[in-house]
C-alpha positions as a printed Julia matrix, in Angstrom:
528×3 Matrix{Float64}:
 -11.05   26.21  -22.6
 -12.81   26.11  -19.58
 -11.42   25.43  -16.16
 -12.52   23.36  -13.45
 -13.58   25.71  -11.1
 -15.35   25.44   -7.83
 -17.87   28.24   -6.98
 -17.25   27.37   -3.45
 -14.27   27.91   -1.23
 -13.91   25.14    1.81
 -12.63   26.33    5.52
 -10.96   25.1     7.82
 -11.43   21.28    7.91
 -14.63   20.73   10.15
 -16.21   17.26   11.36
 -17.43   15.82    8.79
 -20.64   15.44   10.14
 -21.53   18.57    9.64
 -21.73   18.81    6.13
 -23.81   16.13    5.7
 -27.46   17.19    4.37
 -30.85   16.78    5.62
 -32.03   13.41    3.26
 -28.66   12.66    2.15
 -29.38    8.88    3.47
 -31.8     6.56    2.07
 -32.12    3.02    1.05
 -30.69    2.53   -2.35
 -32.6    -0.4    -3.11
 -35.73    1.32   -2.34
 -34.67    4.4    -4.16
 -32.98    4.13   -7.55
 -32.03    7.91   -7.25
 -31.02    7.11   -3.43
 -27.2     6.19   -3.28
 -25.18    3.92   -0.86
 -22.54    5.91    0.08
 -21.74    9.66   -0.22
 -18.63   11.44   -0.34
 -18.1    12.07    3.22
 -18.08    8.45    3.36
 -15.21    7.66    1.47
 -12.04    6.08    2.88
  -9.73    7.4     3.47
 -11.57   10.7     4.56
 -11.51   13.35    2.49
  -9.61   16.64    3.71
 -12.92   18.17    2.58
 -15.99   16.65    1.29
 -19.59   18.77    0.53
 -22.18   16.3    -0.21
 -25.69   17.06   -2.45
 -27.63   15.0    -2.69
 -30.03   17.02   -5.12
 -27.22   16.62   -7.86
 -26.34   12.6    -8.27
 -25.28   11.58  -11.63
 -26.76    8.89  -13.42
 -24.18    6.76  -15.93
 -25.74    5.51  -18.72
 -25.1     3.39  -22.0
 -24.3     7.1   -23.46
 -21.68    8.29  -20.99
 -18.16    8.95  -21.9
 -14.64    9.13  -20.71
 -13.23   12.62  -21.52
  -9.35   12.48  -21.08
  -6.33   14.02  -22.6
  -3.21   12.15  -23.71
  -1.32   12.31  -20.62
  -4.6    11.32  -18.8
  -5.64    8.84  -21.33
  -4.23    5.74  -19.31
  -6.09    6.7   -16.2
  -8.91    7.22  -18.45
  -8.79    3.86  -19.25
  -8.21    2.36  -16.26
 -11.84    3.77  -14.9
 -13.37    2.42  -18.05
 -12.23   -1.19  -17.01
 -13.61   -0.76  -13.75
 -16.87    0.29  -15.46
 -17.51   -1.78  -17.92
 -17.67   -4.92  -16.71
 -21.02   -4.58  -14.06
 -22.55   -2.3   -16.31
 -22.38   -3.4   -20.2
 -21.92   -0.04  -21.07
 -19.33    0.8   -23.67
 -18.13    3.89  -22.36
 -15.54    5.01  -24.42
 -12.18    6.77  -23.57
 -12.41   10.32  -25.9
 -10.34   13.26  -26.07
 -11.1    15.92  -23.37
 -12.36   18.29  -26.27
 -14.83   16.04  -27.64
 -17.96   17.72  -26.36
 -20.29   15.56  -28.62
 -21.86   13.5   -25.53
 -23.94   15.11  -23.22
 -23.39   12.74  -20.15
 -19.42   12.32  -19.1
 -16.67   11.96  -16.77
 -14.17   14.5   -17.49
 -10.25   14.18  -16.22
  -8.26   16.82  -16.21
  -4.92   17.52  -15.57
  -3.0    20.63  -14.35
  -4.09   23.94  -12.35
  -5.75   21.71   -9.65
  -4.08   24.29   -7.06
  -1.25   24.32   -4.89
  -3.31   23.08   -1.68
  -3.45   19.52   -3.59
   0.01   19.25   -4.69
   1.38   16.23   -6.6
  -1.06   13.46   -4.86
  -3.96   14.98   -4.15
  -7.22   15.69   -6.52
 -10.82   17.9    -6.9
 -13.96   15.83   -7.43
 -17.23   17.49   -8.71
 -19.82   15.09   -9.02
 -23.39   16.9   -10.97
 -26.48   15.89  -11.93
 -24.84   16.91  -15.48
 -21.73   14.94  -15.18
 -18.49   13.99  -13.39
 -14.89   16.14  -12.92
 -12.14   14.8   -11.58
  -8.5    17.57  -11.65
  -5.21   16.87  -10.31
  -1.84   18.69  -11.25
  -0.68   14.92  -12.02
  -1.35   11.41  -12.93
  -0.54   10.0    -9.28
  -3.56   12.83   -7.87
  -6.26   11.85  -11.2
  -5.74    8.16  -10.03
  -6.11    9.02   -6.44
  -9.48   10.66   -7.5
 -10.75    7.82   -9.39
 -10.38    5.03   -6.01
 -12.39    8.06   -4.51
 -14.84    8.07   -7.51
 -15.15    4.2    -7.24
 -16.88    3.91   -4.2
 -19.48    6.92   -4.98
 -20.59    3.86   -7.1
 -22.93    1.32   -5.75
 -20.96   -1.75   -4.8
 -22.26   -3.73   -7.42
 -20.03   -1.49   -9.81
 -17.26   -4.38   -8.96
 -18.98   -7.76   -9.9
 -17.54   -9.0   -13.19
 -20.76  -10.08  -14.52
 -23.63   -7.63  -15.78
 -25.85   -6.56  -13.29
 -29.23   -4.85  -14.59
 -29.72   -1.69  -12.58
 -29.3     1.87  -12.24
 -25.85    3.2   -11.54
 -26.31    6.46   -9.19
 -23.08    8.44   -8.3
 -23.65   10.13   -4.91
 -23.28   14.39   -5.59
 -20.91   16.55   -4.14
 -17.75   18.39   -3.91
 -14.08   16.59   -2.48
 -10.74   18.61   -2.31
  -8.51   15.92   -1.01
  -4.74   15.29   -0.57
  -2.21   13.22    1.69
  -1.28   13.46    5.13
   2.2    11.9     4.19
   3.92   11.14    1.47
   4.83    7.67    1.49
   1.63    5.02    2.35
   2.72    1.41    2.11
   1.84   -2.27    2.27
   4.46   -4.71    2.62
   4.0    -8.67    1.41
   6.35  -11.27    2.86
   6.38  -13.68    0.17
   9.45  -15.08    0.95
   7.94  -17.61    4.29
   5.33  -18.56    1.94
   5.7   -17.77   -1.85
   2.89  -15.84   -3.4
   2.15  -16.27   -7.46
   2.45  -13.46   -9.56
  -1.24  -13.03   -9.95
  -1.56  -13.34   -6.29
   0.85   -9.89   -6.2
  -1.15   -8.55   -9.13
  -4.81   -9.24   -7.01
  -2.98   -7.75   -3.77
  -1.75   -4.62   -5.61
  -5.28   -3.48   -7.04
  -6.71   -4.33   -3.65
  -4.63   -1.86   -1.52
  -4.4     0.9    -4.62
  -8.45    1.45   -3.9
  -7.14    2.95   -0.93
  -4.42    5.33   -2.11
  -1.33    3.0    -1.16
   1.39    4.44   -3.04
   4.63    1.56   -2.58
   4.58   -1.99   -2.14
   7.17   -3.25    0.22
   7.99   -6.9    -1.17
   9.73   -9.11    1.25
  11.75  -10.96   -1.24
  14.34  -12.91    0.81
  14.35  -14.31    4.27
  15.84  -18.19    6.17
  13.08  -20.19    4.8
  13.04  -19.0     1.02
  14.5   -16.78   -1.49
  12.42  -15.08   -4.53
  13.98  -13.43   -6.78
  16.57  -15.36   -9.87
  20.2   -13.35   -9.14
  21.47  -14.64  -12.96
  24.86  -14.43  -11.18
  24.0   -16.79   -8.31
  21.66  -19.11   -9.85
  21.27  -21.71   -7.09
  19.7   -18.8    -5.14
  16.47  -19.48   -6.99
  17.52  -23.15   -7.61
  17.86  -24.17   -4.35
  17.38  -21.33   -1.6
  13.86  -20.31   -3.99
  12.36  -24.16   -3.55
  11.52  -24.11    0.44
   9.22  -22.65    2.69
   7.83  -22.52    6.04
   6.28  -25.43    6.77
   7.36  -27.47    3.79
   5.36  -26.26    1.7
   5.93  -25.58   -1.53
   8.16  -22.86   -2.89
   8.62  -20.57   -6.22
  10.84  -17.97   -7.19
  10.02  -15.01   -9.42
  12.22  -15.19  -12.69
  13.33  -11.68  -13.55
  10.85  -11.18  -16.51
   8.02  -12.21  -14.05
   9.43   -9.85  -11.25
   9.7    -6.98  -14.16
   6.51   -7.35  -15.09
   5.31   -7.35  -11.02
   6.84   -4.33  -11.28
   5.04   -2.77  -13.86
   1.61   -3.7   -12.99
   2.17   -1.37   -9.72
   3.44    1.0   -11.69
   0.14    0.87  -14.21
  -1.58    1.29  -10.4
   0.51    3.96   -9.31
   2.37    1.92   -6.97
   6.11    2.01   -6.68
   7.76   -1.49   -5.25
  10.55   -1.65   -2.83
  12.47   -4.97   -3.04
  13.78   -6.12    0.51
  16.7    -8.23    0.52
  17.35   -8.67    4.03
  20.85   -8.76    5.66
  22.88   -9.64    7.21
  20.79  -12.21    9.26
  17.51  -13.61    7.97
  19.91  -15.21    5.16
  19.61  -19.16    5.81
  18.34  -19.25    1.88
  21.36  -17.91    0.53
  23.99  -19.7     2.66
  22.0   -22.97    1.89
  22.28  -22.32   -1.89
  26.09  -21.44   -1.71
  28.53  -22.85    1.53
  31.01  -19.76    0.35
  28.8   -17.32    1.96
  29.22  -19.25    5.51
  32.57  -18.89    7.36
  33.4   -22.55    7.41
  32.53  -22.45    3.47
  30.35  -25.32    4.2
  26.12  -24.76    3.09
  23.94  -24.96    5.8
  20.8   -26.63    5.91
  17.24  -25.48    4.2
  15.32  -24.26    7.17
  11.4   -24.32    6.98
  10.69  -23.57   10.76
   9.88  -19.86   12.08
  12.47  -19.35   14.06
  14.6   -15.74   13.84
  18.09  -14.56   14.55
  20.27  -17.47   14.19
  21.64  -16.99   10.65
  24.43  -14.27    9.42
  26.35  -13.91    6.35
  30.03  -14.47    7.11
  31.05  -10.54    7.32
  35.12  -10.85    7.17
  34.76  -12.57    4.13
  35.7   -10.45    0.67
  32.84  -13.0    -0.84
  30.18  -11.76    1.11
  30.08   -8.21   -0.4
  31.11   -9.48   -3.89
  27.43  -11.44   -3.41
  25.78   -8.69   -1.72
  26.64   -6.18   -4.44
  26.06   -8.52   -7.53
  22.34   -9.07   -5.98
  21.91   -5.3    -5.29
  23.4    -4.63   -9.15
  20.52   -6.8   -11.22
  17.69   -5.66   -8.41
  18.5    -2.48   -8.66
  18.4    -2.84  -12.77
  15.17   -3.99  -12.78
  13.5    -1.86   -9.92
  12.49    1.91  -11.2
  11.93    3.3    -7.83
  14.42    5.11   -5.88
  14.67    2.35   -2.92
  15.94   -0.58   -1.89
  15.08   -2.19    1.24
  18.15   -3.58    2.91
  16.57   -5.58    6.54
  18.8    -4.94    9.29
  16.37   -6.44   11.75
  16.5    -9.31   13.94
  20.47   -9.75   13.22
  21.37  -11.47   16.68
  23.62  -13.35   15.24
  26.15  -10.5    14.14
  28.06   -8.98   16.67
  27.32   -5.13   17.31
  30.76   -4.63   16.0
  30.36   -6.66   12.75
  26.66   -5.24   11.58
  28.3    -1.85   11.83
  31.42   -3.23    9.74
  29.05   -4.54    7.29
  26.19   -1.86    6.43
  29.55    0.59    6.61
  30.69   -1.44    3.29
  27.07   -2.29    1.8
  24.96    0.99    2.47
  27.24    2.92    0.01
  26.59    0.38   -2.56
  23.41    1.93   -2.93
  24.54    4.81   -4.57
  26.13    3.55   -7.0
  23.38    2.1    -8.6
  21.58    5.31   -8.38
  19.06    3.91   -5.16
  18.66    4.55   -1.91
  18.61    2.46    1.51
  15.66    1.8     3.08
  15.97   -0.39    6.3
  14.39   -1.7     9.59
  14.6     1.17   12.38
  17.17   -1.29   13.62
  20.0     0.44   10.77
  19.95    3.56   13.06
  23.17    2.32   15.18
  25.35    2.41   11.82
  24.76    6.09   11.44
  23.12    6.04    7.78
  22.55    8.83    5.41
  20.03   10.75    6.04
  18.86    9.94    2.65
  18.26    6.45    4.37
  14.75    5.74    5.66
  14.52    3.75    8.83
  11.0     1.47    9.4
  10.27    1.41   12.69
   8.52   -1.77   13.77
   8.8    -2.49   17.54
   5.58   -1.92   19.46
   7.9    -0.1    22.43
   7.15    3.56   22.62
  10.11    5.1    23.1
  13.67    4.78   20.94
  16.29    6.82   21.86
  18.38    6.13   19.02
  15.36    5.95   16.45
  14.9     9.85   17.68
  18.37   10.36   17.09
  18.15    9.38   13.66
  15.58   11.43   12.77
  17.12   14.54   14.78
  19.84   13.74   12.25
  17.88   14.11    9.15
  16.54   10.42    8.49
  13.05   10.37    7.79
  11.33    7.61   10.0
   8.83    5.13    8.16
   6.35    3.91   10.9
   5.03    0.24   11.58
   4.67   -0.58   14.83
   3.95   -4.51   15.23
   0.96   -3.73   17.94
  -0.4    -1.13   15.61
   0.34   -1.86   11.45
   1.53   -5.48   11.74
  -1.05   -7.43    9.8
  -0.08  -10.58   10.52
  -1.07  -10.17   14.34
  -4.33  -12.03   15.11
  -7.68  -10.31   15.61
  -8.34  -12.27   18.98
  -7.23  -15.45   20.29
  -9.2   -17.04   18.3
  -8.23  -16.03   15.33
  -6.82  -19.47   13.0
  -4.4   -17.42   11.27
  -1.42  -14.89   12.41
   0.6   -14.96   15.4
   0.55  -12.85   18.46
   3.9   -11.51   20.05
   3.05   -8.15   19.34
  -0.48   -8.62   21.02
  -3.44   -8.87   19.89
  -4.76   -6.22   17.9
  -8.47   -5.93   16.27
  -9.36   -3.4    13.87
  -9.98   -0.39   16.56
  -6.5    -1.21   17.86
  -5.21   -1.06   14.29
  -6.76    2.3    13.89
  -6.36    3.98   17.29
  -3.16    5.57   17.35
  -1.39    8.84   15.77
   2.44    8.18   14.33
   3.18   11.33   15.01
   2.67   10.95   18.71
   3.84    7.17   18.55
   7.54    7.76   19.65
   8.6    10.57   21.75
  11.47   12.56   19.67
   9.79   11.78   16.15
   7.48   14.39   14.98
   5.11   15.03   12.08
   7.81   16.67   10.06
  10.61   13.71   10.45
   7.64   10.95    9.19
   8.29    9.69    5.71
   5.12    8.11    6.09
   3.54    4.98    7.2
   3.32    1.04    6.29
   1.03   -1.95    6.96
   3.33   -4.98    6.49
   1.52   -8.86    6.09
   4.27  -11.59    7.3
   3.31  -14.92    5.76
   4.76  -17.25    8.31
   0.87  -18.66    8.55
  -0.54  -17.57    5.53
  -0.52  -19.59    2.16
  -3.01  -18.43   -0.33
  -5.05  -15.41   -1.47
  -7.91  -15.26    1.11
  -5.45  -15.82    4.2
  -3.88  -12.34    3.0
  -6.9   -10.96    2.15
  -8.08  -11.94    5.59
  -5.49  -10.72    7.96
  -5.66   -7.42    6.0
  -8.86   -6.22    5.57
 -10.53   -4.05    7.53
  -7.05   -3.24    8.8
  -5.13   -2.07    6.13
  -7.7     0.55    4.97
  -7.47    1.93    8.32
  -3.41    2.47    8.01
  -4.25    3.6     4.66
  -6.48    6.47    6.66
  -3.68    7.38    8.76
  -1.64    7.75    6.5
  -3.9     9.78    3.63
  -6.04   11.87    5.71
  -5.43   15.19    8.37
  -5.27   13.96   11.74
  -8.07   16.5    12.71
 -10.34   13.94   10.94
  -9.17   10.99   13.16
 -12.37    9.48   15.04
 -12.75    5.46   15.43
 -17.02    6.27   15.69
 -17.31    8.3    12.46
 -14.41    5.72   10.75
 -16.07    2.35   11.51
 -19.64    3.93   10.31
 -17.74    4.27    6.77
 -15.98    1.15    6.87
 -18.86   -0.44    7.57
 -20.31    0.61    4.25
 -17.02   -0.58    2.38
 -18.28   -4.27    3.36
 -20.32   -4.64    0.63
 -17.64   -3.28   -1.99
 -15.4    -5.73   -0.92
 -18.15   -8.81   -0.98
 -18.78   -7.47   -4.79
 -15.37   -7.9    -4.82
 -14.61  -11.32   -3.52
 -12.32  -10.47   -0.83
 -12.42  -12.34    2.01
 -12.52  -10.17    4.85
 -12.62  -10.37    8.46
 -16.1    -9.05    9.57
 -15.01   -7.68   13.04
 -17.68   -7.69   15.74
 -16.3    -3.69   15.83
 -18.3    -2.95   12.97
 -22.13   -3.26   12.24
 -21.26   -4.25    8.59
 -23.96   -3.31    6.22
């Protein structure tokens, strides 16, 4: 057997600038050997990238997957991505199968400590491709890595008669943090399955790891509870605006789930409590104190609705909804809101997350929650999202002092909802405005004073829907931003530089017009 070895060894991290090679750049239409972007142009950034340019590969109608069984379904996943531009075949084989010259070898295990569970090694040859992580999670990492070495037309569905150039080099690459979200609010405005599907492979490219889904809210409720049908019935049919609702039936919530999964993406349910509930008390009067329902609402206002917390019915609904999520969610978390509760009284939030936090547990998950949970004193197996654009939170600091690991999203930073400018059509603006430098500027473990690198679980990019309503309003409001949280949250913070960042996002424009996404070509970037 031989090992993936590198006959190099990489320092310290160093601007990346300086390992780029004389003649690395070139037009690739003028040059088929030329390429369009290297690997120090990747997003997010490398820990360490070595381009050479003298060793490009060339795929051709002879090249070949080499994977082993556990590798076999990431194996297959590149070949999907391949196929379609190029009309090449190129067959998943067995790792030992040595009987084509030209292939793309995965490999899993002895990838090194320095990588760990996430991260990967990427050798890219004149006489072929390696890609080595210790797991799955790391060898799919690699391949979004991989992709864009490509040129962009590697992403139209349609053949497309030209050479297909992989830039050379050598990337040894891991995660910053952990945890690297994207949250989707389809509960203002409902989003199809598909639409979740398109969303998911569009934030995987860029090493998002969970999916945050927004499930329940005043103006709509997604998900069927089989023991409180009229959730979907009723609560499920509304949305801001009027407009039409949708619920996802359990199968077709299952299924949400494991397409992440098959992405490497774990999702994280919210059902938000114990305000943002109007839904829920409009589908059944028992869960309102006067045991009357309330009415649908479909406006945007927050903070006026609470479940009725004396009531012994309240937590009989609340656990019965955590129960079948928690059956049909894999992942270790469940997002339980906490936010915008003004209409609980500081006495009766603590009452209730004292009685529904524990629930958790014994349905083998764990709370996740707005930063605004910190004032019940959670477990420190509980991680609080921050979200508020202030810079300082005395009790957020507290909480992490304690042991909580602190998710961050501040609303003037990771908010993707918040317009570009003022003249952005879509979004809203109470967090400010924030274009794609402001997105990208800032360093969550500097964000709040108390809350250091080591207390971060990681960061999130969440997309509220209150003005969007199909596929290219999300797409939209999050791109360029999200692959900029995506940066922060992958890559060292040595490598933070808005210059050096908006020269390579500037070359992920044409990947995502190859890819139909509709995205917001900031006057911040000289888009290629």
């Amino acid at each position: 057997m031989r090992k993936f070895l590198y006959p190099f060894a990489f320092g310290a991290v160093v601007a990346l600038t300086t390992l780029v090679m004389p003649g690395s750049a070139g037009n690739a239409a003028d040059n088929p050997q030329a390429t369009e972007r290297g690997v120090t142009d990747i997003v997010p950034v490398p820990v360490e990238a070595r381009p050479d340019p003298g060793s490009n590969f060339r795929l051709t109608a002879e090249t070949v997957i080499r994977a082993e069984h556990q590798a076999k379904d990431v194996g297959n996943y590149l070949a999907g991505l391949l196929r379609p531009a190029t009309g090449f075949p190129v067959p998943v084989v067995d790792r030992y199968d040595l009987g084509k010259k030209s292939a793309i070898t995965l490999e899993l295990g002895d990838a090194g400590s320095r990588v760990g569970d996430q991260g990967y090694q990427l050798h890219v040859t004149k006489n072929g491709v390696k890609l080595k992580a210790n797991t799955t999670d790391g060898l799919f990492g690699g391949v979004q890595s991989l992709r864009q070495l490509f040129p962009a037309d590697i992403n139209k569905t349609t053949v497309q008669k030209r050479d297909w150039t992989v830039s050379g080099g050598k990337v040894l690459d891991y995660p910053r943090f952990r945890q690297r979200g994207a949250m989707l609010d389809v509960a203002r405005h409902f989003f199809k399955p598909d639409q979740v599907k398109r969303y998911i492979d569009q934030i995987a490219q860029y090493k998002i790891n969970t999916l945050h889904l927004h499930l329940t809210d005043d103006q709509g409720w997604r998900i069927e509870i089989k023991s409180w049908p009229r959730l979907a019935e009723i609560g499920g049919q509304t949305a801001v605006g009027g407009d039409p609702g949708g619920y996802y039936t359990q199968e077709q919530y299952k299924d949400i789930v494991n397409y992440a999964a098959s992405r490497h993406i774990t999702v994280i349910p919210e059902i938000d409590m114990p305000g943002h509930t109007n839904a829920a008390q409009a589908s059944y009067g028992e869960l309102n104190c006067d045991g009357k329902p309330v009415p649908p609402r479909t406006d945007i206002e927050v903070g006026y609705s609470s479940l009725c917390i004396g009531l012994p019915i309240t937590y009989k609904f609340v656990e019965d909804v955590i129960r079948e999520v928690a059956a049909m969610t894999p992942g270790k978390y469940i997002h339980i809101g906490g936010d915008e509760a003004h209409a609980t009284s500081d006495a009766d939030y603590k009452t209730f997350f004292d009685k529904v936090t524990p629930m958790l547990a014994t349905y083998d998950k764990k709370a996740q929650g707005w930063h605004n949970i910190v004032v019940t004193n959670p477990p420190t197996s509980a991680i609080p999202q921050y979200w508020d654009p202030a810079r300082s939170n005395a009790d957020v600091a507290a909480a992490a002092k304690r042991g909580n690991k602190i998710l961050m999203s501040p609303a003037n930073k990771a908010y993707l909802d918040m317009k570009y400018n003022k003249d952005t059509k879509l979004g809203l603006q109470w967090a400010g405005l924030v274009e794609v430098k402001d997105s990208y500027d800032w360093d969550p473990a500097t964000f709040l004073p108390g809350v250091t690198e080591s207390q971060l679980a990681g960061v999130e990019a969440p997309l509220w829907s209150e003005t969007l309503r199909t596929s290219a309003d999300i797409e939209y409001m999050a791109f360029p931003r999200l692959s900029g949280i995506a940066e922060i949250g992958w890559s060292p913070a040595a490598t933070h530089n808005w210059d050096k960042y908006r020269a390579r996002l500037a070359k992920q424009g044409p990947i995502w017009t190859a890819q139909g996404i509709n995205f917001y070509r900031s006057p911040q970037v000289d888009w290629k």
